[in-house]
Short mmCIF file of N, CA and C in Angstrom, two decimals:
data_model
loop_
_atom_site.label_atom_id
_atom_site.label_comp_id
_atom_site.label_asym_id
_atom_site.label_seq_id
_atom_site.Cartn_x
_atom_site.Cartn_y
_atom_site.Cartn_z
N UNK A 1 28.31 34.34 87.33
CA UNK A 1 28.93 34.91 86.26
C UNK A 1 30.41 34.75 86.93
N UNK A 2 30.67 35.41 88.02
CA UNK A 2 31.25 35.17 88.64
C UNK A 2 32.05 34.40 89.47
N UNK A 3 31.53 32.81 89.21
CA UNK A 3 31.38 31.86 89.53
C UNK A 3 32.39 30.90 89.62
N UNK A 4 32.98 30.53 90.53
CA UNK A 4 34.22 29.56 89.86
C UNK A 4 33.31 28.71 89.00
N UNK A 5 34.44 28.16 88.33
CA UNK A 5 34.52 26.82 87.23
C UNK A 5 34.73 25.73 87.80
N UNK A 6 34.14 25.63 88.68
CA UNK A 6 34.26 24.13 89.94
C UNK A 6 34.20 22.46 88.86
N UNK A 7 35.30 22.04 88.81
CA UNK A 7 34.72 20.56 87.88
C UNK A 7 35.43 19.52 88.69
N UNK A 8 35.34 18.07 88.63
CA UNK A 8 35.85 17.11 88.89
C UNK A 8 36.23 16.36 87.43
N UNK A 9 37.68 16.58 87.68
CA UNK A 9 38.65 16.08 86.76
C UNK A 9 38.31 14.83 86.06
N UNK A 10 39.05 14.01 85.30
CA UNK A 10 38.87 13.44 84.41
C UNK A 10 38.30 11.59 85.15
N UNK A 11 39.40 11.85 86.93
CA UNK A 11 39.09 11.08 87.44
C UNK A 11 38.14 11.19 87.93
N UNK A 12 37.31 12.13 88.48
CA UNK A 12 36.51 12.46 89.23
C UNK A 12 36.56 12.38 90.78
N UNK A 13 38.17 12.86 90.70
CA UNK A 13 38.06 12.20 92.17
C UNK A 13 38.30 13.60 92.97
N UNK A 14 38.76 14.84 92.04
CA UNK A 14 39.45 15.54 92.93
C UNK A 14 38.60 17.10 92.67
N UNK A 15 37.77 17.68 93.46
CA UNK A 15 37.01 18.63 93.02
C UNK A 15 38.70 20.14 92.35
N UNK A 16 37.96 20.41 91.84
CA UNK A 16 38.96 21.58 90.94
C UNK A 16 38.60 22.68 90.82
N UNK A 17 39.62 23.60 90.43
CA UNK A 17 39.11 25.12 89.25
C UNK A 17 40.17 25.26 87.95
N UNK A 18 38.87 25.58 87.36
CA UNK A 18 40.03 25.71 86.22
C UNK A 18 40.39 26.66 86.17
N UNK A 19 41.83 26.55 85.82
CA UNK A 19 43.03 27.87 85.56
C UNK A 19 42.80 28.85 84.65
N UNK A 20 41.73 28.36 83.37
CA UNK A 20 41.46 29.52 82.75
C UNK A 20 40.58 30.28 83.50
N UNK A 21 39.62 30.00 83.96
CA UNK A 21 39.02 30.72 85.18
C UNK A 21 39.80 31.63 85.79
N UNK A 22 40.65 31.20 86.43
CA UNK A 22 41.41 32.03 87.25
C UNK A 22 42.17 32.90 87.02
N UNK A 23 42.78 32.75 85.46
CA UNK A 23 43.35 33.49 84.65
C UNK A 23 42.51 34.62 84.58
N UNK A 24 41.53 34.84 83.50
CA UNK A 24 40.44 35.78 83.70
C UNK A 24 39.78 36.54 84.79
N UNK A 25 39.80 35.89 86.15
CA UNK A 25 39.35 36.53 87.40
C UNK A 25 41.41 37.25 87.69
N UNK A 26 42.38 37.43 87.15
CA UNK A 26 43.30 37.71 87.70
C UNK A 26 43.21 39.16 86.37
N UNK A 27 43.43 38.77 85.42
CA UNK A 27 42.99 39.65 84.16
C UNK A 27 41.73 41.15 84.50
N UNK A 28 40.47 40.37 85.08
CA UNK A 28 39.57 41.25 85.19
C UNK A 28 39.88 42.31 86.35
N UNK A 29 39.75 41.63 87.37
CA UNK A 29 40.67 41.92 88.80
C UNK A 29 41.08 42.57 89.45
N UNK A 30 42.70 42.74 88.19
CA UNK A 30 43.97 43.03 88.57
C UNK A 30 44.33 42.05 89.88
N UNK A 31 45.68 42.27 90.16
CA UNK A 31 46.31 41.74 91.51
C UNK A 31 45.75 41.95 92.62
N UNK A 32 45.70 43.24 93.19
CA UNK A 32 44.94 43.61 94.81
C UNK A 32 43.26 43.00 94.25
N UNK A 33 42.24 43.07 93.70
CA UNK A 33 41.79 42.40 93.16
C UNK A 33 41.33 41.46 93.53
N UNK A 34 42.10 40.44 93.11
CA UNK A 34 42.12 39.07 92.75
C UNK A 34 42.89 38.89 94.07
N UNK A 35 43.42 39.09 95.15
CA UNK A 35 43.74 38.70 96.49
C UNK A 35 42.38 39.07 97.25
N UNK A 36 41.85 40.02 96.83
CA UNK A 36 40.55 40.28 98.07
C UNK A 36 39.86 38.90 97.82
N UNK A 37 40.16 38.73 96.69
CA UNK A 37 38.61 37.45 96.41
C UNK A 37 39.03 36.53 96.65
N UNK A 38 39.86 35.55 96.21
CA UNK A 38 40.69 34.39 96.59
C UNK A 38 42.21 34.60 97.69
N UNK A 39 42.00 35.02 98.93
CA UNK A 39 42.88 35.03 99.70
C UNK A 39 43.26 33.94 100.46
N UNK A 40 43.59 33.00 99.64
CA UNK A 40 44.08 31.73 100.14
C UNK A 40 45.69 30.91 99.35
N UNK A 41 45.98 30.10 99.99
CA UNK A 41 47.03 29.23 99.06
C UNK A 41 45.95 28.38 97.96
N UNK A 42 46.69 28.03 96.99
CA UNK A 42 46.32 27.04 96.37
C UNK A 42 47.39 25.38 96.03
N UNK A 43 47.16 24.83 95.21
CA UNK A 43 47.41 23.47 95.23
C UNK A 43 47.03 23.07 93.65
N UNK A 44 48.39 22.83 92.85
CA UNK A 44 48.42 22.78 91.51
C UNK A 44 48.68 20.95 91.52
N UNK A 45 47.61 20.52 90.81
CA UNK A 45 47.26 18.70 91.18
C UNK A 45 48.34 18.19 89.80
N UNK A 46 49.59 17.40 90.25
CA UNK A 46 50.88 17.56 88.81
C UNK A 46 50.13 15.99 88.87
N UNK A 47 50.04 15.17 89.60
CA UNK A 47 49.82 13.95 89.40
C UNK A 47 48.26 13.47 90.01
N UNK A 48 47.79 12.55 89.55
CA UNK A 48 46.83 12.08 89.89
C UNK A 48 46.58 10.12 89.74
N UNK A 49 46.99 9.25 89.85
CA UNK A 49 46.51 7.76 89.31
C UNK A 49 45.12 7.84 88.86
N UNK A 50 45.27 6.94 87.37
CA UNK A 50 44.13 6.93 86.58
C UNK A 50 42.82 6.30 87.56
N UNK A 51 43.54 5.36 88.59
CA UNK A 51 41.96 4.17 88.66
C UNK A 51 43.02 4.27 90.31
N UNK A 52 41.80 4.00 91.04
CA UNK A 52 42.32 3.68 93.01
C UNK A 52 42.00 2.28 92.70
N UNK A 53 41.00 1.57 91.80
CA UNK A 53 41.89 0.02 92.49
C UNK A 53 42.66 -0.49 92.06
N UNK A 54 43.25 -1.94 92.47
CA UNK A 54 43.95 -2.49 92.39
C UNK A 54 44.10 -3.77 91.41
N UNK A 55 42.81 -3.73 90.89
CA UNK A 55 42.03 -4.55 90.15
C UNK A 55 42.29 -3.75 88.22
N UNK A 56 42.94 -4.88 87.40
CA UNK A 56 42.79 -4.15 85.95
C UNK A 56 41.98 -4.94 85.00
N UNK A 57 41.29 -4.44 84.26
CA UNK A 57 40.40 -4.89 83.58
C UNK A 57 41.22 -4.79 82.39
N UNK A 58 41.67 -6.13 81.75
CA UNK A 58 42.18 -6.88 80.52
C UNK A 58 41.81 -6.59 79.42
N UNK A 59 40.14 -6.70 79.32
CA UNK A 59 39.77 -6.92 78.04
C UNK A 59 39.78 -5.88 76.68
N UNK A 60 39.92 -6.17 75.83
CA UNK A 60 40.06 -5.53 74.46
C UNK A 60 38.63 -5.14 74.16
N UNK A 61 38.61 -3.84 74.21
CA UNK A 61 38.11 -3.19 73.23
C UNK A 61 38.08 -2.15 71.92
N UNK A 62 37.44 -2.58 71.06
CA UNK A 62 37.44 -2.25 70.47
C UNK A 62 36.83 -1.02 69.94
N UNK A 63 37.92 0.31 69.09
CA UNK A 63 37.65 1.30 68.79
C UNK A 63 37.60 1.99 67.43
N UNK A 64 36.80 2.89 67.11
CA UNK A 64 37.11 3.46 65.48
C UNK A 64 38.28 4.59 65.57
N UNK A 65 39.31 4.33 65.48
CA UNK A 65 40.19 5.69 65.56
C UNK A 65 40.11 6.64 64.02
N UNK A 66 38.81 6.18 63.51
CA UNK A 66 39.74 7.09 62.60
C UNK A 66 38.82 8.05 62.32
N UNK A 67 37.43 7.91 63.53
CA UNK A 67 36.93 9.12 63.94
C UNK A 67 38.01 9.97 64.69
N UNK A 68 38.87 9.70 65.15
CA UNK A 68 39.28 10.81 66.17
C UNK A 68 40.58 11.58 64.94
N UNK A 69 40.28 12.87 65.03
CA UNK A 69 41.17 14.20 64.46
C UNK A 69 42.11 14.18 65.24
N UNK A 70 43.23 13.38 64.63
CA UNK A 70 45.16 13.93 65.00
C UNK A 70 45.58 15.18 64.51
N UNK A 71 44.74 16.14 64.14
CA UNK A 71 45.35 17.43 63.29
C UNK A 71 45.22 17.98 65.11
N UNK A 72 43.73 17.89 65.78
CA UNK A 72 43.70 18.38 66.91
C UNK A 72 44.61 19.09 67.97
N UNK A 73 45.24 19.42 67.87
CA UNK A 73 45.96 19.97 68.92
C UNK A 73 46.16 19.31 70.81
N UNK A 74 45.58 18.54 71.31
CA UNK A 74 45.39 18.35 72.40
C UNK A 74 46.26 18.98 73.89
N UNK A 75 45.49 20.47 74.52
CA UNK A 75 45.57 20.56 75.57
C UNK A 75 45.85 20.61 76.55
N UNK A 76 46.84 20.47 77.44
CA UNK A 76 46.75 19.52 79.03
C UNK A 76 45.40 20.29 80.05
N UNK A 77 45.34 19.33 80.63
CA UNK A 77 44.19 19.47 81.33
C UNK A 77 45.16 20.18 82.71
N UNK A 78 44.59 21.16 83.04
CA UNK A 78 45.83 21.73 84.38
C UNK A 78 44.68 22.21 85.82
N UNK A 79 44.53 21.12 86.61
CA UNK A 79 43.90 21.21 88.00
C UNK A 79 43.93 22.03 88.99
N UNK A 80 43.63 22.84 89.48
CA UNK A 80 43.90 23.70 90.81
C UNK A 80 42.84 23.47 91.89
N UNK A 81 43.35 23.50 92.88
CA UNK A 81 42.49 23.01 94.07
C UNK A 81 42.36 24.30 95.09
N UNK A 82 41.78 25.07 95.01
CA UNK A 82 41.63 26.52 96.35
C UNK A 82 41.75 26.16 97.78
N UNK A 83 42.74 26.67 98.58
CA UNK A 83 42.95 25.77 100.28
C UNK A 83 41.99 26.81 100.70
N UNK A 84 40.89 26.88 101.01
CA UNK A 84 40.21 27.85 101.69
C UNK A 84 38.66 26.86 102.67
N UNK A 85 38.70 27.22 103.68
CA UNK A 85 38.00 26.95 104.97
C UNK A 85 36.40 26.85 104.34
N UNK A 86 36.04 25.48 104.82
CA UNK A 86 34.68 25.25 104.00
C UNK A 86 33.81 25.52 106.20
N UNK A 87 32.40 25.73 105.59
CA UNK A 87 31.96 24.85 107.43
C UNK A 87 31.49 23.66 107.33
N UNK A 88 32.26 22.78 106.85
CA UNK A 88 32.43 20.85 106.50
C UNK A 88 33.05 20.86 107.90
N UNK A 89 33.92 21.28 108.20
CA UNK A 89 35.01 20.34 109.55
C UNK A 89 34.22 21.27 110.90
N UNK A 90 35.07 20.62 111.58
CA UNK A 90 35.09 21.55 112.87
C UNK A 90 36.31 22.81 113.07
N UNK A 91 37.41 22.02 112.52
CA UNK A 91 38.63 22.75 112.68
C UNK A 91 37.97 24.71 112.31
N UNK A 92 38.50 25.51 113.47
CA UNK A 92 38.31 26.60 112.97
C UNK A 92 39.71 27.01 112.24
N UNK A 93 40.88 26.71 112.06
CA UNK A 93 42.60 26.81 112.13
C UNK A 93 42.96 25.67 110.67
N UNK A 94 41.95 24.92 110.80
CA UNK A 94 42.48 23.56 110.11
C UNK A 94 41.25 23.49 108.67
N UNK A 95 42.43 23.04 107.69
CA UNK A 95 41.63 22.98 106.37
C UNK A 95 42.29 21.51 106.08
N UNK A 96 40.77 20.63 106.14
CA UNK A 96 40.93 19.16 105.97
C UNK A 96 41.05 18.13 104.68
N UNK A 97 41.98 17.45 104.35
CA UNK A 97 41.97 17.03 103.78
C UNK A 97 41.74 15.37 103.78
N UNK A 98 40.74 14.56 102.77
CA UNK A 98 40.24 13.32 102.86
C UNK A 98 39.33 13.00 102.52
N UNK A 99 38.99 11.56 102.28
CA UNK A 99 38.10 11.14 101.41
C UNK A 99 36.71 11.39 102.12
N UNK A 100 36.45 11.84 102.74
CA UNK A 100 34.75 11.80 104.03
C UNK A 100 34.29 13.21 103.56
N UNK A 101 33.02 13.19 102.96
CA UNK A 101 32.42 14.24 102.90
C UNK A 101 32.81 15.66 103.90
N UNK A 102 32.87 15.53 104.97
CA UNK A 102 33.04 17.01 105.65
C UNK A 102 34.34 17.36 106.30
N UNK A 103 35.59 17.04 104.49
CA UNK A 103 36.46 18.07 104.79
C UNK A 103 36.13 18.85 103.70
N UNK A 104 37.72 19.66 103.87
CA UNK A 104 37.81 20.89 103.42
C UNK A 104 37.76 20.41 101.59
N UNK A 105 38.91 19.70 101.55
CA UNK A 105 39.23 19.59 100.41
C UNK A 105 39.33 17.51 100.24
N UNK A 106 38.50 17.07 99.27
CA UNK A 106 37.59 15.78 99.06
C UNK A 106 38.82 14.94 98.17
N UNK A 107 39.08 14.38 98.07
CA UNK A 107 39.82 13.14 97.49
C UNK A 107 39.02 11.85 97.17
N UNK A 108 37.78 11.80 96.71
CA UNK A 108 37.52 10.30 96.49
C UNK A 108 38.50 9.67 96.19
N UNK A 109 38.64 8.66 96.57
CA UNK A 109 39.60 7.38 96.95
C UNK A 109 39.91 6.60 97.88
N UNK A 110 40.06 5.26 98.03
CA UNK A 110 39.52 4.40 98.90
C UNK A 110 41.17 4.25 99.76
N UNK A 111 42.27 4.75 98.72
CA UNK A 111 43.55 4.03 99.72
C UNK A 111 43.61 5.75 100.68
N UNK A 112 42.67 7.09 100.28
CA UNK A 112 42.85 8.23 101.27
C UNK A 112 42.79 8.27 102.22
N UNK A 113 42.17 8.25 103.58
CA UNK A 113 41.97 8.37 104.74
C UNK A 113 40.70 9.03 105.32
N UNK A 114 39.86 8.72 105.99
CA UNK A 114 38.80 9.86 106.19
C UNK A 114 38.83 11.08 106.07
N UNK A 115 40.14 11.32 107.36
CA UNK A 115 40.91 12.56 107.49
C UNK A 115 42.14 12.37 107.29
N UNK A 116 42.42 12.28 106.28
CA UNK A 116 43.75 12.41 105.96
C UNK A 116 45.46 13.19 106.36
N UNK A 117 45.28 14.17 106.09
CA UNK A 117 45.84 15.61 106.44
C UNK A 117 45.08 16.73 106.59
N UNK A 118 45.67 17.20 107.31
CA UNK A 118 45.35 18.98 107.34
C UNK A 118 46.02 19.97 107.48
N UNK A 119 46.08 21.05 106.24
CA UNK A 119 46.92 22.57 106.62
C UNK A 119 46.47 23.30 107.68
N UNK A 120 47.53 23.63 107.99
CA UNK A 120 47.16 24.61 109.21
C UNK A 120 47.71 26.04 109.42
N UNK A 121 46.69 26.76 108.91
CA UNK A 121 46.62 28.40 108.99
C UNK A 121 47.22 29.02 109.98
N UNK A 122 48.58 29.84 109.91
CA UNK A 122 49.07 30.43 111.51
C UNK A 122 49.51 31.72 110.65
N UNK A 123 49.90 32.97 111.53
CA UNK A 123 49.64 34.09 111.15
C UNK A 123 50.91 34.76 109.81
N UNK A 124 52.32 33.58 109.59
CA UNK A 124 52.72 34.42 108.31
C UNK A 124 52.55 32.72 107.82
N UNK A 125 52.58 31.98 107.78
CA UNK A 125 52.53 30.67 107.02
C UNK A 125 52.06 29.52 107.01
N UNK A 126 51.68 28.21 105.95
CA UNK A 126 51.04 27.46 106.45
C UNK A 126 51.73 26.52 106.76
N UNK A 127 51.08 25.44 107.33
CA UNK A 127 51.72 24.30 107.50
C UNK A 127 51.11 23.11 106.96
N UNK A 128 51.66 21.88 107.28
CA UNK A 128 50.97 20.77 106.65
C UNK A 128 50.97 19.67 107.73
N UNK A 129 50.54 19.46 108.04
CA UNK A 129 50.07 17.85 109.36
C UNK A 129 49.47 16.52 108.94
N UNK A 130 50.15 15.38 108.36
CA UNK A 130 49.23 14.10 108.37
C UNK A 130 48.65 14.08 110.00
N UNK A 131 47.56 14.25 109.49
CA UNK A 131 46.55 13.71 110.43
C UNK A 131 46.13 11.74 110.76
N UNK A 132 47.01 10.66 110.93
CA UNK A 132 47.39 10.00 110.96
C UNK A 132 46.94 8.62 109.72
N UNK A 133 46.97 9.18 108.71
CA UNK A 133 46.23 8.36 107.38
C UNK A 133 47.38 7.21 107.65
N UNK A 134 46.66 6.41 106.70
CA UNK A 134 47.58 4.80 107.00
C UNK A 134 48.35 5.02 105.29
N UNK A 135 48.24 5.73 104.49
CA UNK A 135 48.98 5.56 103.72
C UNK A 135 49.75 7.27 103.30
N UNK A 136 49.83 7.85 104.46
CA UNK A 136 51.03 8.56 104.57
C UNK A 136 51.11 10.02 104.15
N UNK A 137 51.79 11.02 103.71
CA UNK A 137 51.88 12.72 103.40
C UNK A 137 53.43 12.25 102.82
N UNK A 138 53.68 13.27 101.87
CA UNK A 138 54.88 13.10 101.46
C UNK A 138 54.91 14.27 101.27
N UNK A 139 56.09 15.39 101.55
CA UNK A 139 56.35 16.74 101.14
C UNK A 139 57.54 16.53 100.77
N UNK A 140 57.99 16.83 99.41
CA UNK A 140 58.86 16.95 98.81
C UNK A 140 59.91 15.71 99.05
N UNK A 141 59.22 14.43 98.80
CA UNK A 141 59.89 13.10 99.33
C UNK A 141 60.51 12.40 100.60
N UNK A 142 59.65 13.27 101.61
CA UNK A 142 59.75 12.89 102.83
C UNK A 142 58.64 12.21 103.36
N UNK A 143 58.22 11.55 104.44
CA UNK A 143 56.86 10.95 104.90
C UNK A 143 56.96 11.86 105.84
N UNK A 144 56.04 12.32 106.42
CA UNK A 144 55.53 13.02 107.84
C UNK A 144 55.26 12.42 108.79
N UNK A 145 56.08 12.39 109.98
CA UNK A 145 55.11 11.67 111.09
C UNK A 145 53.66 12.35 111.16
N UNK A 146 53.18 11.32 111.95
CA UNK A 146 51.72 11.65 112.05
C UNK A 146 51.45 12.21 112.88
N UNK A 147 50.15 13.31 113.27
CA UNK A 147 49.85 14.67 113.98
C UNK A 147 51.52 15.19 114.17
N UNK A 148 52.34 15.54 113.48
CA UNK A 148 53.36 16.72 113.16
C UNK A 148 53.35 17.36 111.89
N UNK A 149 53.15 18.54 111.96
CA UNK A 149 53.45 19.73 111.20
C UNK A 149 54.27 20.14 110.27
N UNK A 150 54.46 20.99 109.44
CA UNK A 150 55.56 21.39 108.86
C UNK A 150 55.20 22.13 107.98
N UNK A 151 56.48 23.51 107.83
CA UNK A 151 56.21 24.61 106.89
C UNK A 151 56.47 24.52 105.94
N UNK A 152 55.09 24.75 104.74
CA UNK A 152 55.57 25.05 103.54
C UNK A 152 55.83 25.85 102.93
N UNK A 153 56.68 26.06 101.96
CA UNK A 153 56.74 26.88 101.11
C UNK A 153 56.53 26.50 99.83
N UNK A 154 56.51 28.15 99.25
CA UNK A 154 55.92 27.97 97.58
C UNK A 154 56.97 26.74 96.99
N UNK A 155 55.83 25.83 96.12
CA UNK A 155 56.61 24.82 94.95
C UNK A 155 57.07 23.38 95.73
N UNK A 156 56.67 23.13 96.82
CA UNK A 156 56.65 22.46 97.44
C UNK A 156 56.02 21.11 96.97
N UNK A 157 56.27 19.97 97.14
CA UNK A 157 55.74 18.45 96.25
C UNK A 157 55.02 18.12 97.10
N UNK A 158 53.79 18.05 97.64
CA UNK A 158 52.81 17.23 98.06
C UNK A 158 52.10 15.42 97.67
N UNK A 159 52.13 14.67 98.48
CA UNK A 159 51.50 13.44 98.12
C UNK A 159 50.58 13.29 98.83
N UNK A 160 49.50 13.01 98.76
CA UNK A 160 48.54 12.41 99.77
C UNK A 160 47.98 10.64 99.24
N UNK A 161 48.94 9.92 99.36
CA UNK A 161 48.75 8.78 98.69
C UNK A 161 49.30 8.33 97.61
N UNK A 162 48.77 8.80 96.39
CA UNK A 162 49.63 8.78 94.72
C UNK A 162 48.95 9.92 94.37
N UNK A 163 48.26 10.99 94.99
CA UNK A 163 47.87 12.43 94.10
C UNK A 163 49.01 13.35 94.77
N UNK A 164 49.41 13.78 93.69
CA UNK A 164 51.05 14.41 93.95
C UNK A 164 50.07 16.01 93.48
N UNK A 165 50.41 16.77 94.60
CA UNK A 165 49.77 18.42 94.51
C UNK A 165 51.26 19.32 94.51
N UNK A 166 51.65 20.53 93.96
CA UNK A 166 52.49 21.47 93.84
C UNK A 166 51.67 22.89 95.10
N UNK A 167 52.70 22.91 95.99
CA UNK A 167 51.76 23.86 96.90
C UNK A 167 52.10 25.65 96.50
N UNK A 168 51.14 26.60 96.60
CA UNK A 168 51.49 27.62 96.03
C UNK A 168 50.93 28.85 97.15
N UNK A 169 51.49 29.48 97.50
CA UNK A 169 51.47 30.88 98.51
C UNK A 169 50.47 31.37 97.58
N UNK A 170 49.94 32.21 97.83
CA UNK A 170 49.08 33.32 96.90
C UNK A 170 49.75 34.27 96.00
N UNK A 171 51.06 35.10 96.31
CA UNK A 171 51.14 35.72 95.49
C UNK A 171 52.61 34.44 94.72
N UNK A 172 52.89 33.74 94.76
CA UNK A 172 53.75 32.23 93.74
C UNK A 172 52.69 32.27 92.83
N UNK A 173 51.26 31.70 93.15
CA UNK A 173 50.32 31.16 92.89
C UNK A 173 49.98 32.36 91.62
N UNK A 174 49.78 33.38 91.43
CA UNK A 174 48.99 34.45 90.80
C UNK A 174 51.01 34.51 89.40
N UNK A 175 51.55 34.84 90.33
CA UNK A 175 53.13 35.12 89.48
C UNK A 175 52.72 33.89 88.77
N UNK A 176 52.45 32.51 88.57
CA UNK A 176 52.35 31.52 88.02
C UNK A 176 51.07 31.56 87.01
N UNK A 177 49.80 31.87 87.24
CA UNK A 177 49.10 32.70 86.69
C UNK A 177 49.17 33.41 85.85
N UNK A 178 50.25 34.77 85.79
CA UNK A 178 50.76 35.19 84.98
C UNK A 178 51.29 35.10 83.75
N UNK A 179 52.15 34.30 83.64
CA UNK A 179 53.20 33.17 83.45
C UNK A 179 52.33 32.02 82.15
N UNK A 180 50.98 31.67 82.43
CA UNK A 180 50.36 30.87 82.02
C UNK A 180 49.24 31.69 80.98
N UNK A 181 48.99 32.84 81.41
CA UNK A 181 48.11 33.59 80.72
C UNK A 181 49.00 34.03 79.13
N UNK A 182 50.75 34.08 79.01
CA UNK A 182 51.58 34.20 78.01
C UNK A 182 51.33 33.56 77.44
N UNK A 183 51.69 32.07 77.92
CA UNK A 183 51.89 30.78 77.47
C UNK A 183 50.93 30.16 76.89
N UNK A 184 49.15 30.63 77.41
CA UNK A 184 48.07 29.92 77.36
C UNK A 184 47.77 28.31 77.45
N UNK A 185 49.10 27.53 77.26
CA UNK A 185 48.89 25.92 77.38
C UNK A 185 49.89 24.85 78.43
N UNK A 186 50.46 25.95 79.00
CA UNK A 186 51.70 25.58 80.00
C UNK A 186 51.88 26.18 81.23
N UNK A 187 52.11 25.16 82.14
CA UNK A 187 52.53 25.36 83.63
C UNK A 187 53.75 25.59 83.63
N UNK A 188 54.77 26.23 84.54
CA UNK A 188 55.67 25.63 84.87
C UNK A 188 56.53 24.46 84.96
N UNK A 189 57.16 23.72 84.83
CA UNK A 189 57.36 22.31 85.40
C UNK A 189 57.29 22.59 86.72
N UNK A 190 57.25 21.13 87.33
CA UNK A 190 57.22 21.46 89.10
C UNK A 190 59.18 20.91 89.54
N UNK A 191 59.46 21.77 90.49
CA UNK A 191 61.07 21.84 90.50
C UNK A 191 61.43 20.95 90.53
#
């Protein structure tokens, strides 16, 4: 009953949590209970590339638009990744990101390195380190030097290749969930 609504996005490349599930959890548990259940930071997926390949299929496909309900309001798909430690890697204080199955956050894309980056958990802060990736890790438009970490602040925009996430510590994420619960369809735009 309290199982996270984990899902793969439309592109099936990043395992995510449902924002609606997390809003329900916040309403059900209250802020203190939510913090006990989910004591970590979160990434909000702001952009993912439609296709990992460089090849484009230029075939024309005929569809029946008459079957499409134009009156139906389309709700945005909002994807969230919990930054939580799994038992898949040997690092005790790092949450790894990459395409290999032994990462904590797995992004299934050929342009993502096997171990692309790592979130380093400090006493009072979170840092991000590029682990020598080929296509780089970018924070707020600045490419990270390999094997160097940078302190993260809520609202920082992080890019792993062309996947763009917005980082939030727990308090900031709870505030966003509260605003989402009031408006139901939108998260605040990125900074």
